[in-house]
């Protein structure tokens, strides 16, 4: 592994103004001296974009580093994988060691050659899992896993569920986890006709083509009888009102797109995890989607939970373990080279990805990666 003293300038993709394009700049690389307690320095191999990155680029979600400007360029991205090159104070071999392959959440921006990460927000990648798959699994895996854990903590039996956007990043992973790790017997999902076979291969039993007009494309019009209703619903598209209509009395609806707390312990935990000041406002939010401590509300006889994720080593390790044993396969739409990072974000903004959009920071990091044909 390289030594921290070897670092100097590095390339990074930054935003200098909301609603502008990303720019590649040469900036000072972080060094071992920059590490705070519990942090590690990582040479980034692969980074992954999430839909929230698009909202952050427009200012809908404000990045932890504050508003971007020419004097305050914000390095982009959170999810990444790479090699540990230096350990900060209070990090021992129980967490990781120099030379380990790890993946998790970046503190200082993933779209860069080097980044700082908190040891508690990463996990070691199993030997038979690629950097490529691990980076892509971080947020979608955490989100899917904890959505299911949250539902199961309320509703032990999850025999019949509905998942919106089953062909998306979170959706296709959630389908697989639900069937193979949470005992779900029957899954309904929404997807376009072009993604129908894909979502079925991930575990969906019924597919509603949301593009069709009238009741045929409206799941809330198709599952109205008590025998057709679901034990749980997983909302990845902001359709809580419709989903509540197809969940049975006493069931649960878990949403990643609901109203979040702007203060209190949960918000402080989120702020700390993502390097935000604890006195920041909710608009300085983060691109993850779930926290096991969630905001709950009663909506008639259906419990609704809006959740946000705080990454942790245990859940990340569980996600990577599913990749290692083959029970979950990550679908990747496209892989972009580092010098095309701006094009990756532009493509993601179109909103029709079939799986993950990844960026290869180190040449060769995605060798052998299997990409799906976009639909």
Short mmCIF file of C-alpha atoms in Angstrom, two decimals, residues 53-368:
data_model
loop_
_atom_site.label_atom_id
_atom_site.label_comp_id
_atom_site.label_asym_id
_atom_site.label_seq_id
_atom_site.Cartn_x
_atom_site.Cartn_y
_atom_site.Cartn_z
CA UNK A 53 -26.92 12.89 -5.91
CA UNK A 54 -29.07 14.48 -8.62
CA UNK A 55 -31.12 16.36 -6.04
CA UNK A 56 -27.96 17.52 -4.34
CA UNK A 57 -26.64 18.88 -7.63
CA UNK A 58 -29.74 21.06 -8.01
CA UNK A 59 -29.79 22.23 -4.39
CA UNK A 60 -32.97 20.30 -3.46
CA UNK A 61 -30.76 18.51 -0.93
CA UNK A 62 -27.87 20.52 0.42
CA UNK A 63 -24.55 18.70 0.76
CA UNK A 64 -22.86 18.38 4.17
CA UNK A 65 -20.01 20.63 3.04
CA UNK A 66 -22.34 23.58 2.65
CA UNK A 67 -23.33 25.43 -0.51
CA UNK A 68 -20.84 24.94 -3.35
CA UNK A 69 -18.95 27.91 -4.74
CA UNK A 70 -15.66 28.48 -6.57
CA UNK A 71 -14.02 29.04 -3.17
CA UNK A 72 -15.86 26.06 -1.61
CA UNK A 73 -15.94 23.26 -4.20
CA UNK A 74 -17.84 20.19 -2.97
CA UNK A 75 -16.39 16.80 -3.92
CA UNK A 76 -19.25 14.62 -5.10
CA UNK A 77 -20.60 11.26 -4.04
CA UNK A 78 -20.82 9.06 -0.96
CA UNK A 79 -20.77 5.36 -1.87
CA UNK A 80 -17.38 3.91 -2.72
CA UNK A 81 -14.99 1.01 -2.38
CA UNK A 82 -11.22 1.02 -2.17
CA UNK A 83 -8.06 0.13 -0.29
CA UNK A 84 -7.19 1.37 3.19
CA UNK A 85 -3.89 3.27 3.06
CA UNK A 86 -3.75 4.88 6.52
CA UNK A 87 -5.45 4.60 9.91
CA UNK A 88 -6.44 7.49 12.13
CA UNK A 89 -6.45 7.53 15.93
CA UNK A 90 -8.61 4.95 17.70
CA UNK A 91 -8.81 2.64 14.70
CA UNK A 92 -7.38 -0.81 15.35
CA UNK A 93 -7.32 -4.15 13.56
CA UNK A 94 -10.78 -4.92 14.92
CA UNK A 95 -12.10 -2.38 12.40
CA UNK A 96 -9.67 -2.74 9.52
CA UNK A 97 -5.98 -2.52 8.69
CA UNK A 98 -3.83 -0.97 6.00
CA UNK A 99 -4.24 -2.92 2.78
CA UNK A 100 -7.81 -4.09 3.46
CA UNK A 101 -10.42 -3.77 0.73
CA UNK A 102 -13.38 -1.88 2.16
CA UNK A 103 -16.62 -0.23 1.04
CA UNK A 104 -18.97 2.21 2.69
CA UNK A 105 -19.75 5.91 2.97
CA UNK A 106 -17.22 8.64 2.21
CA UNK A 107 -16.88 11.64 4.50
CA UNK A 108 -15.11 13.91 2.01
CA UNK A 109 -16.50 12.83 -1.36
CA UNK A 110 -16.35 9.53 -3.24
CA UNK A 111 -15.66 10.89 -6.72
CA UNK A 112 -11.98 11.40 -5.93
CA UNK A 113 -8.79 9.37 -5.96
CA UNK A 114 -8.57 9.42 -2.14
CA UNK A 115 -11.17 9.93 0.56
CA UNK A 116 -11.61 9.89 4.32
CA UNK A 117 -14.09 7.41 5.78
CA UNK A 118 -15.29 6.53 9.27
CA UNK A 119 -14.36 3.00 10.28
CA UNK A 120 -17.84 2.45 11.70
CA UNK A 121 -19.39 3.40 8.34
CA UNK A 122 -17.55 0.82 6.26
CA UNK A 123 -17.04 -2.92 6.12
CA UNK A 124 -14.35 -5.22 4.78
CA UNK A 125 -15.19 -6.68 1.38
CA UNK A 126 -15.16 -10.52 1.25
CA UNK A 127 -12.43 -11.94 -0.95
CA UNK A 128 -14.88 -13.24 -3.55
CA UNK A 129 -16.78 -9.94 -3.92
CA UNK A 130 -15.48 -7.31 -6.34
CA UNK A 131 -14.81 -3.68 -5.46
CA UNK A 132 -17.30 -2.96 -8.20
CA UNK A 133 -20.22 -4.89 -6.63
CA UNK A 134 -19.39 -3.72 -3.11
CA UNK A 135 -19.50 -0.04 -4.05
CA UNK A 136 -22.80 -0.49 -5.84
CA UNK A 137 -24.32 -2.34 -2.91
CA UNK A 138 -23.69 0.26 -0.19
CA UNK A 139 -26.78 2.47 -0.17
CA UNK A 140 -29.18 0.20 -2.04
CA UNK A 141 -28.23 -2.77 0.14
CA UNK A 142 -28.54 -0.85 3.39
CA UNK A 143 -31.85 0.61 2.29
CA UNK A 144 -33.39 -2.67 1.19
CA UNK A 145 -32.10 -4.62 4.18
CA UNK A 146 -33.24 -2.16 6.79
CA UNK A 147 -36.62 -1.57 5.14
CA UNK A 148 -37.25 -5.29 5.45
CA UNK A 149 -35.93 -5.45 9.03
CA UNK A 150 -38.12 -2.52 9.95
CA UNK A 151 -41.23 -4.16 8.50
CA UNK A 152 -40.44 -7.50 10.11
CA UNK A 153 -39.98 -5.90 13.53
CA UNK A 154 -43.60 -4.72 13.28
CA UNK A 155 -45.05 -7.59 11.28
CA UNK A 156 -43.34 -10.92 11.89
CA UNK A 157 -45.15 -12.63 9.01
CA UNK A 158 -44.41 -11.06 5.62
CA UNK A 159 -46.10 -13.53 3.31
CA UNK A 160 -47.45 -11.09 0.75
CA UNK A 161 -45.89 -7.69 0.00
CA UNK A 162 -45.88 -4.97 -2.64
CA UNK A 163 -42.76 -3.05 -3.73
CA UNK A 164 -42.87 -0.01 -5.99
CA UNK A 165 -40.12 0.42 -8.61
CA UNK A 166 -38.87 -3.15 -8.42
CA UNK A 167 -36.49 -2.54 -11.30
CA UNK A 168 -34.70 0.33 -9.58
CA UNK A 169 -31.53 0.27 -7.53
CA UNK A 170 -33.20 -0.33 -4.17
CA UNK A 171 -36.12 -2.26 -5.61
CA UNK A 172 -34.25 -5.05 -7.38
CA UNK A 173 -32.13 -5.74 -4.29
CA UNK A 174 -35.16 -5.65 -1.99
CA UNK A 175 -36.97 -8.20 -4.16
CA UNK A 176 -34.10 -10.66 -3.83
CA UNK A 177 -33.61 -10.15 -0.09
CA UNK A 178 -37.34 -10.48 0.56
CA UNK A 179 -37.57 -13.85 -1.14
CA UNK A 180 -34.28 -15.37 -0.03
CA UNK A 181 -33.74 -13.94 3.46
CA UNK A 182 -37.10 -12.79 4.86
CA UNK A 183 -39.42 -15.61 3.89
CA UNK A 184 -41.72 -13.56 1.67
CA UNK A 185 -43.90 -15.89 -0.37
CA UNK A 186 -45.55 -13.54 -2.87
CA UNK A 187 -44.30 -10.20 -4.21
CA UNK A 188 -46.16 -7.65 -6.32
CA UNK A 189 -44.09 -4.91 -7.91
CA UNK A 190 -44.42 -2.04 -10.38
CA UNK A 191 -42.20 -1.82 -13.45
CA UNK A 192 -42.38 -0.97 -17.13
CA UNK A 193 -43.00 -3.80 -19.58
CA UNK A 194 -39.34 -3.71 -20.60
CA UNK A 195 -38.26 -4.55 -17.05
CA UNK A 196 -40.91 -7.22 -16.42
CA UNK A 197 -38.68 -10.25 -16.97
CA UNK A 198 -35.87 -8.66 -14.99
CA UNK A 199 -37.97 -8.04 -11.88
CA UNK A 200 -39.41 -11.56 -12.12
CA UNK A 201 -35.87 -12.93 -12.15
CA UNK A 202 -35.27 -10.96 -8.92
CA UNK A 203 -38.28 -12.55 -7.20
CA UNK A 204 -41.42 -10.69 -8.29
CA UNK A 205 -44.50 -12.87 -8.78
CA UNK A 206 -46.79 -10.20 -10.23
CA UNK A 207 -45.80 -7.11 -12.20
CA UNK A 208 -48.03 -4.07 -12.70
CA UNK A 209 -46.97 -1.98 -15.71
CA UNK A 210 -47.42 1.52 -14.31
CA UNK A 211 -47.28 2.99 -17.81
CA UNK A 212 -50.58 1.41 -18.85
CA UNK A 213 -53.63 3.69 -18.73
CA UNK A 214 -56.54 3.21 -16.36
CA UNK A 215 -56.96 0.45 -13.76
CA UNK A 216 -54.62 -1.90 -15.63
CA UNK A 217 -51.67 0.31 -14.72
CA UNK A 218 -52.90 1.25 -11.24
CA UNK A 219 -52.06 -1.25 -8.50
CA UNK A 220 -54.43 0.48 -6.07
CA UNK A 221 -57.34 -0.47 -8.35
CA UNK A 222 -56.31 -4.11 -8.65
CA UNK A 223 -55.76 -5.33 -5.08
CA UNK A 224 -58.81 -4.06 -3.23
CA UNK A 225 -60.30 -7.22 -1.78
CA UNK A 226 -59.19 -8.36 1.65
CA UNK A 227 -57.71 -11.55 0.23
CA UNK A 228 -55.63 -9.55 -2.27
CA UNK A 229 -54.25 -7.03 0.20
CA UNK A 230 -50.66 -7.22 1.42
CA UNK A 231 -49.00 -7.63 4.82
CA UNK A 232 -46.51 -4.87 4.00
CA UNK A 233 -45.75 -2.26 1.35
CA UNK A 234 -42.36 -0.80 0.47
CA UNK A 235 -42.54 2.67 -1.05
CA UNK A 236 -39.64 3.75 -3.26
CA UNK A 237 -41.65 6.17 -5.41
CA UNK A 238 -43.62 8.43 -3.06
CA UNK A 239 -46.98 6.67 -3.49
CA UNK A 240 -47.96 6.20 0.14
CA UNK A 241 -51.59 7.23 -0.33
CA UNK A 242 -52.17 4.55 -2.95
CA UNK A 243 -50.13 1.91 -1.15
CA UNK A 244 -52.17 2.29 2.06
CA UNK A 245 -55.19 1.14 0.07
CA UNK A 246 -53.62 -2.25 -0.68
CA UNK A 247 -52.23 -3.05 2.81
CA UNK A 248 -54.44 -5.08 5.12
CA UNK A 249 -55.57 -3.82 8.52
CA UNK A 250 -52.69 -4.09 10.97
CA UNK A 251 -50.09 -4.11 8.20
CA UNK A 252 -47.18 -1.75 7.68
CA UNK A 253 -46.02 0.65 4.98
CA UNK A 254 -42.33 1.54 4.93
CA UNK A 255 -41.35 4.58 2.87
CA UNK A 256 -38.00 6.09 1.93
CA UNK A 257 -39.59 9.31 0.71
CA UNK A 258 -41.46 10.63 3.71
CA UNK A 259 -41.14 13.59 6.04
CA UNK A 260 -38.04 13.40 8.21
CA UNK A 261 -37.19 14.85 11.61
CA UNK A 262 -35.33 18.17 11.72
CA UNK A 263 -34.13 17.78 15.29
CA UNK A 264 -33.72 15.24 18.06
CA UNK A 265 -31.51 12.20 18.57
CA UNK A 266 -32.23 10.59 15.21
CA UNK A 267 -31.31 13.74 13.30
CA UNK A 268 -28.17 14.20 15.39
CA UNK A 269 -27.15 10.60 14.62
CA UNK A 270 -27.64 11.24 10.91
CA UNK A 271 -25.67 14.48 11.05
CA UNK A 272 -22.76 12.84 12.86
CA UNK A 273 -22.71 9.84 10.50
CA UNK A 274 -22.44 12.04 7.43
CA UNK A 275 -20.12 14.70 8.77
CA UNK A 276 -22.77 17.44 9.00
CA UNK A 277 -22.87 19.99 11.80
CA UNK A 278 -25.41 18.87 14.39
CA UNK A 279 -27.09 22.28 14.24
CA UNK A 280 -27.68 22.12 10.49
CA UNK A 281 -31.17 22.16 9.00
CA UNK A 282 -32.99 19.23 7.43
CA UNK A 283 -32.26 20.64 3.95
CA UNK A 284 -28.60 19.72 4.51
CA UNK A 285 -29.75 16.14 4.19
CA UNK A 286 -27.94 13.05 3.03
CA UNK A 287 -28.42 10.64 0.15
CA UNK A 288 -29.21 7.51 2.11
CA UNK A 289 -32.67 6.28 2.63
CA UNK A 290 -33.12 4.57 5.93
CA UNK A 291 -32.49 4.39 9.63
CA UNK A 292 -33.66 1.67 11.92
CA UNK A 293 -34.83 4.45 14.28
CA UNK A 294 -37.66 5.75 12.13
CA UNK A 295 -40.45 8.28 12.21
CA UNK A 296 -43.72 6.49 12.78
CA UNK A 297 -47.28 7.60 12.26
CA UNK A 298 -50.62 5.89 12.42
CA UNK A 299 -52.63 6.14 9.23
CA UNK A 300 -55.86 4.43 10.13
CA UNK A 301 -55.18 0.76 10.66
CA UNK A 302 -51.95 0.77 8.62
CA UNK A 303 -48.74 1.78 10.33
CA UNK A 304 -46.57 4.10 8.22
CA UNK A 305 -42.84 4.49 8.80
CA UNK A 306 -40.63 7.03 7.05
CA UNK A 307 -37.05 5.98 7.41
CA UNK A 308 -33.47 7.14 6.79
CA UNK A 309 -30.35 5.00 6.82
CA UNK A 310 -27.25 5.44 8.92
CA UNK A 311 -24.60 3.03 7.64
CA UNK A 312 -23.02 0.60 10.04
CA UNK A 313 -20.45 -2.15 9.76
CA UNK A 314 -22.83 -4.95 10.78
CA UNK A 315 -25.47 -4.24 8.13
CA UNK A 316 -22.88 -3.53 5.45
CA UNK A 317 -21.17 -6.84 6.24
CA UNK A 318 -24.52 -8.62 5.98
CA UNK A 319 -25.14 -7.05 2.57
CA UNK A 320 -21.68 -8.00 1.32
CA UNK A 321 -22.22 -11.51 2.65
CA UNK A 322 -25.30 -11.86 0.44
CA UNK A 323 -23.19 -10.90 -2.55
CA UNK A 324 -20.56 -13.43 -1.51
CA UNK A 325 -22.97 -16.34 -1.19
CA UNK A 326 -24.77 -15.44 -4.42
CA UNK A 327 -28.18 -14.99 -2.84
CA UNK A 328 -28.28 -11.37 -4.06
CA UNK A 329 -26.91 -10.18 -7.38
CA UNK A 330 -26.37 -6.51 -8.08
CA UNK A 331 -27.66 -5.22 -11.40
CA UNK A 332 -25.47 -2.56 -12.98
CA UNK A 333 -26.80 -0.41 -15.78
CA UNK A 334 -23.61 1.39 -16.76
CA UNK A 335 -20.01 1.85 -15.69
CA UNK A 336 -18.29 5.12 -16.56
CA UNK A 337 -14.56 5.89 -16.52
CA UNK A 338 -13.40 8.49 -14.00
CA UNK A 339 -13.02 11.20 -16.64
CA UNK A 340 -16.71 10.77 -17.59
CA UNK A 341 -18.15 11.27 -14.13
CA UNK A 342 -20.25 14.20 -15.31
CA UNK A 343 -21.81 12.04 -18.02
CA UNK A 344 -22.71 9.44 -15.38
CA UNK A 345 -24.63 12.04 -13.38
CA UNK A 346 -26.36 13.31 -16.53
CA UNK A 347 -27.48 9.78 -17.37
CA UNK A 348 -28.74 9.18 -13.83
CA UNK A 349 -30.83 12.36 -14.00
CA UNK A 350 -32.87 10.83 -16.83
CA UNK A 351 -34.45 8.53 -14.24
CA UNK A 352 -34.68 5.30 -16.22
CA UNK A 353 -31.71 3.31 -14.93
CA UNK A 354 -31.98 -0.46 -14.66
CA UNK A 355 -29.84 -0.91 -11.56
CA UNK A 356 -26.74 0.99 -10.54
CA UNK A 357 -24.58 3.61 -12.25
CA UNK A 358 -20.93 3.25 -11.23
CA UNK A 359 -17.73 5.19 -11.82
CA UNK A 360 -14.37 3.45 -12.18
CA UNK A 361 -11.89 5.65 -10.31
CA UNK A 362 -8.86 3.37 -10.69
CA UNK A 363 -8.35 1.93 -14.21
CA UNK A 364 -9.16 -1.77 -14.28
CA UNK A 365 -11.23 -1.72 -11.10
CA UNK A 366 -14.34 -2.84 -12.98
CA UNK A 367 -12.65 -5.43 -15.19
CA UNK A 368 -15.02 -8.35 -15.72
#
